[in-house]
XYZ file of C-alpha atoms in Angstrom:
741
model
C 46.626 -63.501 55.037
C 46.824 -63.792 58.856
C 48.567 -61.033 60.727
C 52.225 -61.659 61.471
C 53.003 -60.774 65.080
C 56.560 -59.498 65.103
C 58.950 -60.285 67.888
C 62.041 -58.461 69.143
C 62.948 -54.892 68.306
C 60.257 -52.981 66.552
C 61.652 -49.544 65.811
C 59.134 -46.754 65.499
C 60.784 -45.600 62.369
C 59.783 -48.778 60.520
C 56.560 -49.507 62.473
C 54.749 -46.227 63.080
C 51.561 -46.236 65.145
C 49.483 -44.387 62.638
C 49.179 -43.853 58.878
C 47.082 -40.772 58.361
C 44.238 -41.274 60.872
C 44.408 -45.072 60.700
C 45.800 -46.807 63.757
C 48.052 -49.693 62.667
C 47.077 -52.807 64.601
C 49.355 -55.623 63.366
C 51.969 -56.413 60.773
C 50.618 -58.448 57.828
C 53.956 -58.721 56.084
C 57.037 -56.847 54.821
C 58.831 -56.509 51.526
C 61.629 -54.598 49.876
C 59.592 -51.396 49.493
C 57.512 -51.247 52.623
C 55.508 -52.879 55.406
C 51.824 -53.846 55.246
C 49.804 -53.366 58.393
C 46.292 -54.356 59.451
C 44.031 -51.427 60.356
C 40.407 -50.484 60.507
C 38.295 -47.676 59.031
C 36.049 -45.541 61.182
C 33.118 -47.905 60.492
C 35.281 -50.983 61.472
C 36.143 -52.130 57.973
C 39.399 -54.048 57.954
C 42.112 -52.481 55.833
C 45.604 -53.450 54.708
C 47.761 -50.331 54.938
C 51.095 -50.267 53.049
C 53.680 -47.864 54.598
C 56.892 -47.374 52.653
C 60.258 -47.880 54.299
C 61.657 -44.722 55.856
C 64.825 -44.711 53.772
C 62.713 -44.550 50.543
C 60.679 -41.574 51.744
C 63.357 -39.073 50.776
C 63.899 -40.579 47.343
C 61.948 -38.504 44.678
C 62.103 -41.346 42.174
C 60.576 -43.733 44.641
C 57.890 -41.278 45.600
C 57.011 -40.913 41.912
C 56.798 -44.722 41.614
C 54.669 -44.985 44.745
C 52.398 -42.278 43.463
C 52.117 -44.310 40.219
C 51.258 -47.439 42.282
C 48.503 -45.596 44.070
C 47.086 -44.311 40.819
C 47.328 -47.747 39.154
C 45.644 -49.473 42.105
C 42.825 -46.924 42.099
C 42.419 -47.254 38.402
C 41.989 -51.003 38.452
C 39.931 -51.200 41.676
C 37.390 -53.877 40.861
C 36.082 -57.415 41.384
C 39.502 -59.024 41.078
C 41.659 -56.582 43.065
C 41.768 -55.087 46.584
C 39.906 -51.727 46.297
C 41.873 -48.638 47.367
C 40.181 -46.845 50.346
C 42.598 -44.081 51.042
C 46.198 -43.003 50.336
C 48.698 -40.202 50.940
C 51.748 -40.559 48.643
C 52.885 -37.108 49.748
C 53.021 -37.903 53.461
C 56.306 -37.947 55.356
C 55.941 -41.702 55.247
C 53.919 -42.419 52.052
C 51.075 -44.914 52.617
C 48.126 -46.536 50.873
C 45.091 -48.281 52.448
C 43.259 -50.989 50.568
C 40.413 -53.301 51.597
C 41.795 -56.201 53.628
C 41.299 -59.488 51.805
C 41.196 -62.495 54.114
C 42.832 -65.528 52.662
C 46.256 -66.960 51.891
C 48.444 -65.999 48.957
C 48.709 -68.598 46.199
C 52.399 -69.024 47.205
C 51.391 -69.929 50.814
C 48.527 -72.162 49.666
C 50.758 -74.267 47.414
C 53.512 -74.378 50.068
C 51.094 -75.642 52.729
C 48.825 -77.885 50.640
C 50.766 -78.785 47.578
C 49.766 -78.427 43.873
C 46.166 -77.583 43.078
C 43.751 -80.184 41.765
C 42.733 -79.759 38.055
C 39.359 -78.396 38.840
C 40.826 -75.815 41.231
C 43.489 -74.893 38.631
C 40.845 -74.340 36.039
C 38.913 -72.008 38.305
C 42.071 -70.148 39.152
C 42.945 -69.785 35.472
C 39.550 -68.344 34.743
C 39.626 -66.026 37.751
C 43.133 -64.643 36.925
C 42.242 -64.284 33.255
C 39.270 -62.190 34.271
C 41.482 -60.174 36.562
C 43.977 -59.401 33.795
C 41.177 -58.519 31.481
C 39.893 -55.873 33.985
C 43.382 -54.588 34.748
C 44.172 -54.200 31.034
C 40.850 -52.624 30.318
C 41.741 -49.980 32.873
C 44.834 -49.303 30.813
C 47.332 -50.764 33.306
C 50.090 -53.377 32.933
C 50.788 -55.160 36.265
C 54.303 -56.354 35.312
C 54.823 -58.316 38.558
C 52.161 -61.046 38.588
C 53.489 -63.922 40.764
C 52.085 -66.375 43.349
C 52.770 -64.049 46.310
C 50.709 -61.319 44.547
C 47.598 -63.507 44.195
C 45.310 -63.766 47.180
C 42.821 -66.677 47.408
C 39.771 -65.113 49.017
C 36.387 -66.702 49.580
C 35.058 -64.640 46.669
C 37.771 -65.674 44.220
C 41.366 -64.753 43.400
C 42.483 -61.143 43.927
C 45.560 -59.600 42.268
C 47.460 -57.241 44.505
C 50.697 -55.135 44.617
C 50.785 -52.727 41.691
C 54.214 -51.363 42.843
C 55.913 -51.627 39.422
C 52.831 -51.513 37.312
C 52.250 -48.600 34.937
C 49.504 -47.234 32.697
C 49.956 -47.684 28.976
C 50.400 -43.904 28.666
C 52.745 -43.474 31.680
C 55.809 -41.365 31.206
C 57.696 -43.375 33.906
C 60.065 -45.819 32.315
C 62.469 -48.436 33.604
C 65.892 -46.944 33.906
C 68.622 -48.189 31.629
C 70.434 -51.126 33.278
C 67.734 -51.776 35.822
C 65.404 -54.804 35.675
C 62.315 -54.583 37.804
C 60.258 -57.632 38.516
C 60.629 -61.259 39.652
C 62.737 -63.259 37.171
C 60.783 -66.622 37.297
C 57.639 -64.763 36.300
C 59.018 -62.133 33.903
C 58.420 -62.271 30.164
C 61.379 -62.455 27.745
C 60.720 -58.839 26.553
C 61.152 -57.654 30.122
C 64.765 -58.730 29.962
C 65.336 -57.741 26.377
C 63.190 -54.653 25.751
C 61.905 -53.296 29.091
C 60.721 -50.093 27.524
C 58.411 -52.001 25.198
C 56.609 -54.168 27.720
C 52.870 -54.465 27.042
C 49.878 -56.468 28.394
C 51.153 -59.670 26.848
C 53.919 -59.692 29.510
C 51.181 -60.224 32.168
C 49.866 -63.194 30.201
C 53.349 -64.743 30.172
C 53.464 -64.221 33.972
C 50.019 -65.830 34.220
C 51.328 -68.964 32.469
C 54.277 -69.154 34.904
C 51.955 -68.606 37.916
C 49.702 -71.441 36.713
C 52.649 -73.844 36.293
C 53.566 -73.080 39.906
C 49.999 -73.676 41.023
C 49.904 -76.961 39.173
C 53.307 -78.344 40.115
C 54.703 -76.368 43.029
C 57.583 -75.002 40.931
C 57.990 -72.587 38.038
C 58.378 -73.366 34.308
C 61.970 -72.052 34.528
C 63.580 -73.264 37.763
C 67.026 -72.442 39.165
C 68.531 -71.029 42.317
C 70.254 -68.396 40.235
C 68.184 -65.476 38.874
C 70.694 -65.064 36.109
C 70.153 -68.659 34.933
C 66.393 -68.182 35.228
C 66.593 -65.051 33.054
C 68.569 -66.974 30.426
C 66.047 -69.876 30.496
C 63.137 -67.434 30.131
C 64.665 -65.839 26.994
C 66.101 -68.984 25.331
C 64.612 -72.274 26.770
C 61.268 -73.950 26.379
C 59.080 -73.941 29.463
C 58.979 -77.133 31.555
C 55.321 -78.131 31.760
C 55.844 -81.527 33.373
C 53.042 -82.184 35.858
C 50.628 -79.691 34.305
C 47.182 -81.265 33.661
C 46.957 -82.415 30.072
C 43.741 -80.493 29.465
C 45.368 -77.165 30.363
C 48.924 -77.764 29.186
C 48.422 -76.453 25.593
C 46.735 -73.232 26.821
C 49.407 -72.599 29.467
C 52.132 -73.334 26.923
C 50.618 -70.664 24.578
C 50.770 -68.129 27.439
C 54.525 -68.860 27.717
C 55.246 -68.235 24.093
C 58.518 -66.206 23.592
C 56.817 -63.918 21.026
C 54.236 -61.619 22.685
C 52.150 -61.643 19.581
C 51.696 -65.448 19.859
C 50.238 -65.349 23.331
C 46.502 -65.390 23.916
C 44.648 -62.407 25.350
C 42.737 -62.793 28.629
C 39.522 -62.979 26.602
C 41.005 -65.753 24.439
C 41.914 -67.673 27.674
C 38.356 -67.380 29.022
C 36.921 -68.476 25.620
C 39.182 -71.485 25.538
C 38.034 -72.534 28.969
C 34.400 -72.611 28.076
C 33.125 -76.151 27.456
C 30.313 -76.769 24.906
C 27.730 -76.505 27.705
C 29.217 -73.401 29.292
C 28.213 -73.131 32.979
C 29.167 -69.836 34.531
C 28.900 -71.325 37.989
C 31.865 -73.598 37.188
C 34.143 -70.537 37.436
C 33.064 -69.528 40.903
C 36.167 -70.040 43.080
C 36.116 -73.300 45.081
C 36.417 -71.413 48.353
C 32.905 -70.051 47.813
C 30.979 -72.811 49.511
C 28.286 -72.855 52.157
C 29.852 -72.395 55.573
C 28.548 -73.499 58.886
C 28.380 -69.986 60.381
C 27.564 -69.887 64.030
C 25.104 -67.121 64.672
C 24.201 -66.494 68.374
C 20.735 -67.329 69.567
C 18.375 -64.480 70.347
C 17.886 -63.403 73.901
C 14.341 -62.976 75.018
C 14.035 -60.936 78.202
C 12.914 -57.733 76.585
C 10.279 -59.176 74.310
C 6.808 -57.967 75.105
C 5.439 -61.184 73.465
C 7.186 -63.609 75.714
C 9.703 -66.339 74.783
C 10.834 -66.553 71.240
C 11.480 -69.479 68.962
C 14.872 -69.154 67.349
C 14.937 -70.977 64.054
C 18.335 -71.502 62.381
C 18.329 -71.933 58.606
C 21.459 -72.942 56.628
C 22.063 -71.514 53.163
C 22.614 -74.077 50.404
C 24.910 -73.714 47.424
C 24.072 -71.259 44.712
C 21.812 -72.484 41.923
C 23.655 -73.988 38.984
C 24.032 -71.747 35.952
C 23.374 -68.640 37.968
C 25.805 -65.976 39.107
C 25.607 -63.808 42.190
C 26.670 -60.641 43.902
C 26.151 -59.186 47.365
C 24.954 -55.625 47.907
C 25.659 -54.027 51.198
C 23.358 -53.165 53.923
C 23.488 -51.006 56.980
C 26.478 -49.113 58.272
C 27.262 -48.951 61.932
C 26.220 -45.326 62.409
C 23.436 -43.488 60.661
C 25.917 -40.653 59.880
C 27.802 -43.229 57.814
C 24.503 -44.386 56.312
C 23.803 -40.805 55.192
C 27.231 -40.641 53.674
C 26.542 -43.860 51.905
C 23.630 -42.206 50.070
C 20.731 -44.170 51.509
C 17.816 -44.441 49.173
C 14.495 -43.668 50.898
C 11.147 -45.199 50.161
C 9.668 -41.961 48.887
C 12.432 -41.565 46.367
C 14.601 -39.425 48.603
C 18.335 -40.055 48.209
C 21.081 -38.893 50.521
C 23.398 -36.830 48.240
C 26.673 -35.016 48.001
C 27.031 -31.251 47.756
C 24.666 -28.229 48.140
C 26.219 -25.371 46.185
C 26.079 -24.093 42.642
C 24.034 -22.844 39.752
C 23.358 -24.252 36.314
C 21.654 -23.366 33.119
C 22.476 -26.731 31.488
C 20.088 -28.354 29.170
C 19.710 -32.022 28.399
C 21.301 -33.754 25.494
C 19.700 -36.522 23.504
C 21.839 -39.579 23.844
C 21.229 -40.385 20.200
C 21.825 -37.024 18.572
C 23.921 -35.250 21.177
C 21.943 -32.029 20.549
C 20.997 -30.076 23.649
C 17.292 -30.135 24.527
C 16.187 -32.525 21.802
C 14.512 -35.496 23.420
C 13.330 -37.034 20.235
C 10.077 -38.169 21.874
C 6.856 -37.020 23.410
C 6.671 -36.209 27.051
C 5.008 -38.916 29.054
C 4.795 -41.137 26.035
C 5.077 -44.857 26.906
C 5.528 -45.821 23.198
C 8.468 -43.561 22.372
C 11.292 -43.226 24.836
C 14.220 -40.899 24.286
C 17.340 -41.292 26.489
C 19.091 -38.091 27.511
C 22.179 -36.889 29.276
C 22.621 -33.576 31.093
C 26.194 -32.505 32.072
C 26.118 -30.527 35.290
C 28.953 -28.108 36.166
C 30.083 -30.029 39.217
C 33.361 -29.319 40.968
C 36.204 -31.819 41.364
C 35.178 -35.390 40.832
C 31.780 -35.025 42.405
C 29.073 -37.438 41.242
C 25.605 -35.891 41.416
C 22.997 -37.601 43.589
C 19.346 -37.485 42.648
C 15.859 -38.049 44.060
C 12.585 -38.201 42.239
C 9.012 -37.111 42.906
C 6.089 -38.412 40.813
C 6.347 -41.098 38.155
C 8.073 -41.038 34.762
C 4.823 -42.106 33.154
C 3.115 -38.860 34.308
C 3.235 -35.611 32.387
C 6.439 -33.832 33.399
C 4.661 -30.523 33.693
C 4.545 -29.910 37.461
C 6.223 -30.558 40.758
C 4.456 -33.944 41.002
C 6.847 -35.311 38.298
C 10.427 -34.020 38.737
C 14.021 -35.022 39.365
C 16.020 -33.216 41.981
C 19.842 -33.503 42.074
C 22.602 -32.146 44.298
C 26.421 -31.965 43.965
C 29.353 -29.766 44.815
C 29.458 -27.032 42.150
C 25.761 -26.907 41.289
C 24.008 -26.919 44.681
C 20.459 -28.169 44.376
C 18.790 -28.398 40.922
C 15.489 -29.547 39.465
C 15.576 -31.411 36.167
C 12.738 -32.229 33.804
C 12.611 -36.020 33.823
C 11.402 -36.080 30.227
C 14.449 -34.408 28.603
C 16.876 -33.487 31.355
C 16.477 -29.703 31.102
C 17.546 -27.845 34.272
C 14.460 -26.048 35.459
C 16.086 -24.274 38.403
C 19.147 -24.549 40.545
C 20.152 -22.995 43.924
C 23.488 -22.261 45.459
C 24.114 -22.565 49.197
C 25.160 -19.390 51.138
C 28.654 -18.064 50.631
C 31.195 -20.203 52.442
C 28.701 -23.074 52.811
C 30.433 -25.648 50.621
C 29.780 -29.064 52.062
C 31.471 -32.242 51.036
C 28.618 -34.451 52.140
C 24.952 -33.468 52.188
C 21.522 -34.974 51.663
C 18.702 -34.277 49.251
C 15.248 -35.723 49.730
C 11.636 -35.131 48.693
C 9.239 -35.107 51.670
C 6.103 -33.278 52.709
C 5.769 -31.649 49.264
C 9.130 -29.931 49.640
C 12.704 -30.567 48.524
C 15.191 -30.804 51.423
C 18.958 -30.495 51.441
C 21.092 -30.694 54.497
C 24.741 -30.578 55.527
C 25.669 -32.402 58.723
C 26.585 -29.746 61.298
C 25.356 -27.015 58.906
C 21.944 -26.038 57.651
C 18.796 -27.889 56.737
C 16.901 -26.158 53.999
C 13.512 -26.705 52.400
C 12.742 -25.526 48.926
C 9.513 -25.059 46.982
C 9.696 -27.669 44.213
C 7.978 -25.504 41.622
C 10.177 -22.397 41.771
C 13.135 -23.405 43.948
C 12.418 -20.678 46.567
C 13.544 -21.470 50.123
C 10.573 -22.079 52.423
C 12.320 -22.663 55.739
C 15.656 -23.639 57.261
C 17.020 -25.046 60.526
C 20.348 -25.252 62.283
C 21.781 -28.771 62.387
C 24.813 -28.058 64.566
C 23.201 -29.560 67.736
C 22.506 -32.795 65.962
C 24.513 -35.829 64.944
C 24.895 -36.289 61.208
C 22.123 -35.565 58.732
C 18.276 -35.840 59.050
C 16.659 -39.182 58.422
C 13.607 -38.933 56.121
C 10.662 -40.935 57.408
C 7.597 -40.186 55.343
C 6.564 -36.606 56.001
C 8.847 -36.424 59.059
C 12.525 -35.699 59.381
C 14.238 -37.394 62.385
C 17.351 -35.964 64.056
C 19.361 -37.265 66.940
C 21.137 -34.872 69.340
C 24.415 -35.394 71.130
C 22.621 -36.680 74.255
C 20.737 -39.298 72.194
C 17.447 -37.438 72.158
C 15.356 -37.860 68.944
C 13.566 -34.857 67.563
C 10.994 -35.083 64.702
C 10.394 -32.132 62.360
C 7.378 -31.729 60.090
C 9.115 -31.800 56.658
C 6.482 -29.337 55.238
C 6.787 -26.642 57.927
C 9.969 -27.355 59.867
C 7.927 -27.335 63.097
C 8.991 -29.783 65.828
C 6.451 -32.519 66.205
C 7.927 -34.347 69.132
C 11.239 -34.574 71.073
C 12.241 -37.216 73.651
C 14.853 -39.955 74.166
C 14.091 -43.474 73.195
C 13.863 -45.789 76.147
C 16.936 -48.007 76.494
C 19.010 -46.084 73.902
C 22.004 -43.952 74.437
C 22.654 -42.848 70.854
C 20.258 -44.624 68.406
C 20.793 -44.869 64.674
C 17.868 -44.840 62.237
C 18.449 -47.229 59.381
C 15.077 -47.963 57.808
C 11.642 -46.477 57.287
C 8.646 -48.633 56.241
C 6.122 -46.479 54.371
C 3.345 -49.016 54.750
C 3.378 -49.079 58.563
C 4.797 -45.559 59.127
C 7.526 -47.112 61.405
C 11.060 -45.990 61.490
C 13.511 -48.530 62.898
C 16.154 -47.370 65.395
C 18.980 -49.657 66.400
C 22.009 -49.532 68.709
C 24.781 -52.106 69.204
C 26.000 -52.951 72.668
C 29.479 -51.882 73.778
C 31.113 -55.024 72.429
C 28.678 -55.765 69.666
C 27.204 -58.890 71.314
C 23.605 -57.620 71.171
C 21.550 -55.050 69.338
C 18.632 -53.057 70.712
C 16.003 -52.487 67.995
C 13.045 -50.111 68.409
C 10.142 -49.603 65.995
C 9.105 -45.905 66.273
C 5.977 -44.334 64.945
C 7.544 -41.460 62.999
C 4.499 -39.237 63.298
C 4.002 -39.554 67.085
C 7.261 -40.802 68.454
C 5.637 -43.756 70.272
C 7.503 -47.037 70.323
C 5.433 -49.745 68.652
C 7.782 -52.458 69.959
C 11.298 -52.851 71.244
C 13.554 -55.905 71.324
C 17.147 -56.775 72.209
C 18.497 -59.343 69.748
C 21.788 -61.239 69.916
C 24.522 -60.275 67.543
C 25.685 -57.094 65.721
C 22.643 -56.437 63.633
C 21.447 -53.656 61.227
C 17.808 -53.360 59.894
C 17.739 -53.491 56.054
C 14.089 -54.214 55.095
C 10.720 -55.585 55.964
C 9.003 -58.669 54.656
C 5.395 -59.716 55.448
C 5.306 -57.729 58.730
C 8.717 -59.034 59.804
C 11.887 -57.011 60.105
C 14.985 -58.267 58.173
C 18.441 -57.493 59.572
C 22.000 -58.272 58.530
C 24.322 -59.905 61.052
C 28.023 -59.086 61.326
C 30.822 -61.005 63.003
C 33.600 -59.499 65.163
C 35.525 -58.478 62.057
C 32.543 -56.406 60.796
C 31.939 -58.935 58.011
C 28.268 -59.785 57.157
C 27.734 -63.487 57.810
C 24.037 -63.918 57.871
C 20.480 -62.513 57.836
C 18.016 -62.360 60.747
C 14.245 -62.213 60.316
C 12.292 -61.016 63.371
C 8.515 -61.335 63.571
C 7.370 -58.858 66.282
C 3.853 -60.224 66.379
C 4.935 -63.726 67.274
C 8.269 -62.921 68.801
C 9.941 -65.354 66.461
C 13.482 -65.115 65.147
C 14.810 -66.976 62.079
C 18.491 -66.881 61.078
C 19.970 -67.516 57.705
C 23.721 -68.127 57.333
C 25.263 -66.648 54.142
C 27.319 -68.932 51.913
C 30.456 -66.760 52.412
C 31.460 -63.660 54.446
C 30.833 -60.291 52.873
C 32.533 -56.988 53.629
C 29.755 -54.406 54.288
C 27.456 -55.445 51.493
C 24.695 -53.147 50.298
C 21.319 -54.773 50.879
C 17.804 -54.296 49.553
C 14.738 -56.472 50.447
C 11.960 -57.230 48.097
C 9.210 -59.581 49.230
C 10.796 -62.583 50.890
C 14.175 -62.110 49.095
C 17.187 -60.129 50.266
C 19.595 -58.940 47.602
C 23.202 -58.478 48.811
C 25.695 -56.652 46.665
C 29.327 -56.960 47.911
C 32.500 -55.098 47.079
C 33.781 -56.754 43.966
C 30.332 -57.006 42.350
C 28.997 -60.319 43.656
C 25.208 -60.135 43.890
C 23.373 -62.743 45.944
C 19.608 -63.332 46.257
C 18.738 -65.079 49.519
C 15.395 -66.466 50.668
C 14.606 -64.999 54.123
C 11.467 -67.036 54.891
C 11.488 -69.204 58.042
C 9.518 -71.870 56.241
C 11.851 -71.739 53.232
C 15.038 -73.751 52.820
C 17.277 -70.750 53.292
C 18.855 -71.339 49.879
C 20.593 -68.812 47.722
C 18.107 -68.295 44.921
C 20.847 -67.226 42.564
C 24.114 -65.446 42.506
C 25.711 -63.343 39.830
C 29.228 -62.056 39.287
C 28.746 -58.579 37.803
C 32.450 -57.731 37.577
C 31.750 -54.272 39.067
C 34.314 -53.242 41.659
C 32.808 -50.657 44.009
C 29.054 -50.151 43.634
C 26.139 -48.159 44.941
C 23.257 -49.595 46.905
C 20.899 -51.572 44.672
C 17.458 -50.327 43.784
C 14.423 -52.549 43.103
C 11.892 -51.587 40.479
C 8.877 -52.957 38.660
C 9.267 -55.652 36.029
C 11.626 -57.817 38.096
C 14.399 -55.339 37.795
C 17.279 -54.403 40.068
C 19.585 -51.488 39.266
C 22.859 -50.223 40.658
C 25.736 -47.964 39.632
C 29.471 -48.759 39.451
C 32.361 -46.492 40.354
C 33.193 -45.897 36.647
C 29.777 -44.468 36.015
C 28.136 -47.622 34.596
C 24.499 -48.350 35.278
C 23.732 -51.982 35.454
C 20.370 -53.903 35.230
C 19.686 -57.361 36.649
C 16.686 -59.659 36.235
C 15.686 -60.533 39.783
C 13.805 -63.699 38.749
C 16.587 -65.376 36.791
C 19.653 -63.607 38.266
C 21.006 -62.571 34.907
C 22.653 -59.353 33.811
C 20.244 -57.604 31.399
C 22.486 -54.820 30.296
C 24.803 -51.954 31.273
C 25.709 -48.523 30.076
C 29.210 -47.472 29.028
C 31.578 -45.986 31.667
C 31.358 -42.219 32.144
C 34.564 -40.992 33.660
C 35.837 -37.440 34.083
C 38.831 -37.044 31.846
C 38.930 -40.837 31.531
C 40.197 -41.256 35.086
C 38.686 -43.374 37.835
C 38.627 -41.373 41.101
C 37.772 -42.561 44.586
C 34.606 -41.486 46.323
C 33.710 -42.471 49.897
C 30.199 -43.447 48.724
C 28.477 -43.898 45.362
C 24.991 -42.553 44.603
C 22.297 -45.062 43.829
C 20.232 -44.765 40.622
C 16.571 -43.650 40.656
C 13.861 -45.790 39.077
C 10.585 -44.024 38.190
C 8.198 -45.864 36.011
C 9.919 -47.100 32.900
C 12.750 -44.542 33.260
C 16.014 -45.174 35.190
C 18.071 -42.116 36.107
C 21.743 -42.571 36.696
C 24.642 -40.293 37.693
C 28.306 -40.572 36.807
C 31.755 -39.238 37.891
C 31.893 -37.043 34.728
C 29.237 -34.876 36.480
C 26.362 -35.959 34.295
C 22.783 -37.081 35.024
C 21.346 -39.447 32.419
C 18.090 -41.301 31.678
C 17.715 -44.706 30.020
C 14.780 -46.966 29.227
C 14.298 -49.561 31.945
C 12.288 -51.677 29.536
C 15.229 -52.145 27.164
C 18.534 -52.422 29.116
C 20.044 -54.668 26.382
C 20.378 -51.561 24.225
C 21.747 -49.101 26.825
């Protein structure tokens, strides 16, 4: 939806400059309840911020409804909705910020281009059925599905505006005598029995939306809402112009009796042809785009002129699904908050306070401490779950040392976790028993911290607070350091911890002793970010965007000595995400902070190859394995892209995982990729075939989906995969058998 630039009077009362700390840049649209503005997050992510009209702010009933809208939108945040980023329903002017979804509404699309072709209509039907399935699974009824509440994005249809939706168990009810909704898309029961409206009402609305998409009008058409209401209750739907193949299914959706309507699962099953091809349901907008990526400048290359090879990405392989995972954030402080997984198993985590005597529970028996198997046994694996006494909705973040195939009898094989409420804890990876835990000092209760294993010690840190190193065997503090002079959290690079001060100087600490190894500014950098460490070469990669994001200065630093192995200024807003065959792989963003391509830089030859992605991605999480980059986007789309200059630049596969917000993906042996979802699910993907191998059940605290600024990544060690969940638990599953998780 393009911004609508208003003209004429623009009273401050209706168009404030800020909502919370978000500066409102442009008006996207207005409705009866509020105004939607374009804004940006601190990292540059585009947001749609809904601010309610001033005259509603003093209405307690409206505030209750808006609070319900925020709760419903958070509850259903997923692949087919605009995820909620922030909200304050108790502000003087209540507001809610969601991810901005570029693309027209279905209403605008039909108005501009006319009715949809049958193939497009079929994809839309499948996409909206999947959306309703997810919304209803979250226990929410939308109650106002209509063409203007469907956005057509390049990653498929998104359902927005949960202003009158409600959970199944909500105490808020429609007042007597009031009808809430849009008459052409309301079900008969919404007029007759508004207190008894259930999920089937959304299916009726879906049928009406599809008729509009197919014909440009609704199944009940009149200029009078009263006549429309009468037609909805008493008359048969007008399906003239609806494609013959879809008319019976859409007619069933429009049945007067809710019990006669199909469920979203029924609709998806009806759409499957005998030779079901999942790729057929990828929205038509998702096609290869001719993305212009700037050529690389060459003046600062120590190897002379570079050859800039442009590679286009082809369409996704048939029969495969895909999902992008996001890569680097703009600042390494943000990267730390995003819980970056380090090569040595270190994971940036949340929280550094607490104590625990919890013991693990067998997932099969539920009895504490009973693993049901032999430690270190490859033949018998026993899953376990350990609930940790975390505070609030904190999800623990973990890091491992040693392999799961080793005997879990010493610090060489252990799992370390951190979270608000428990501080730092060591768990036995064989059965989940808490071996020790340590609180932070009184008053030191951080909201974002890091935990990593480096130099034989366990490190936790709070940006602006303390960096502490613990003996892994007994949990005794070995040394600490003051982080207040530094920006953000330490960056773990092998046995070295890198810190950047306010003036841009980098200091390296020996992770075993805390002694400073070297301290100096990086040539050409003002305030560098560290985004990547390559264990094989011992190089840490610093990067810094130019003032307007037109170029990026990249420096490969020997973490042990501080010497620069090479430095190069590359065109574009780039972020290092991995290495492949001696080359550095970076993501490339456009001016809207959307990832549009990959860049592969070979420092030995000074060559640059660029790969354009098939569609734009909003801050995907990225992991590189061999010559393939795996990008996992908001909404759960996972894409595997060939980064080789000699390759064809094709998408190897893509998979729709139906996960809304996700962690960074983690690669493991056996062609496995793992990641976590916001509801506590752990998902496994086959990296060769691009298929979903299995997933665990959701693990929510009190059954509620809460928002976290970042999600912890799982930890893979040998055959064991360790996951964490919003219910405060740490759990272990068998990576060799994800189908039975």
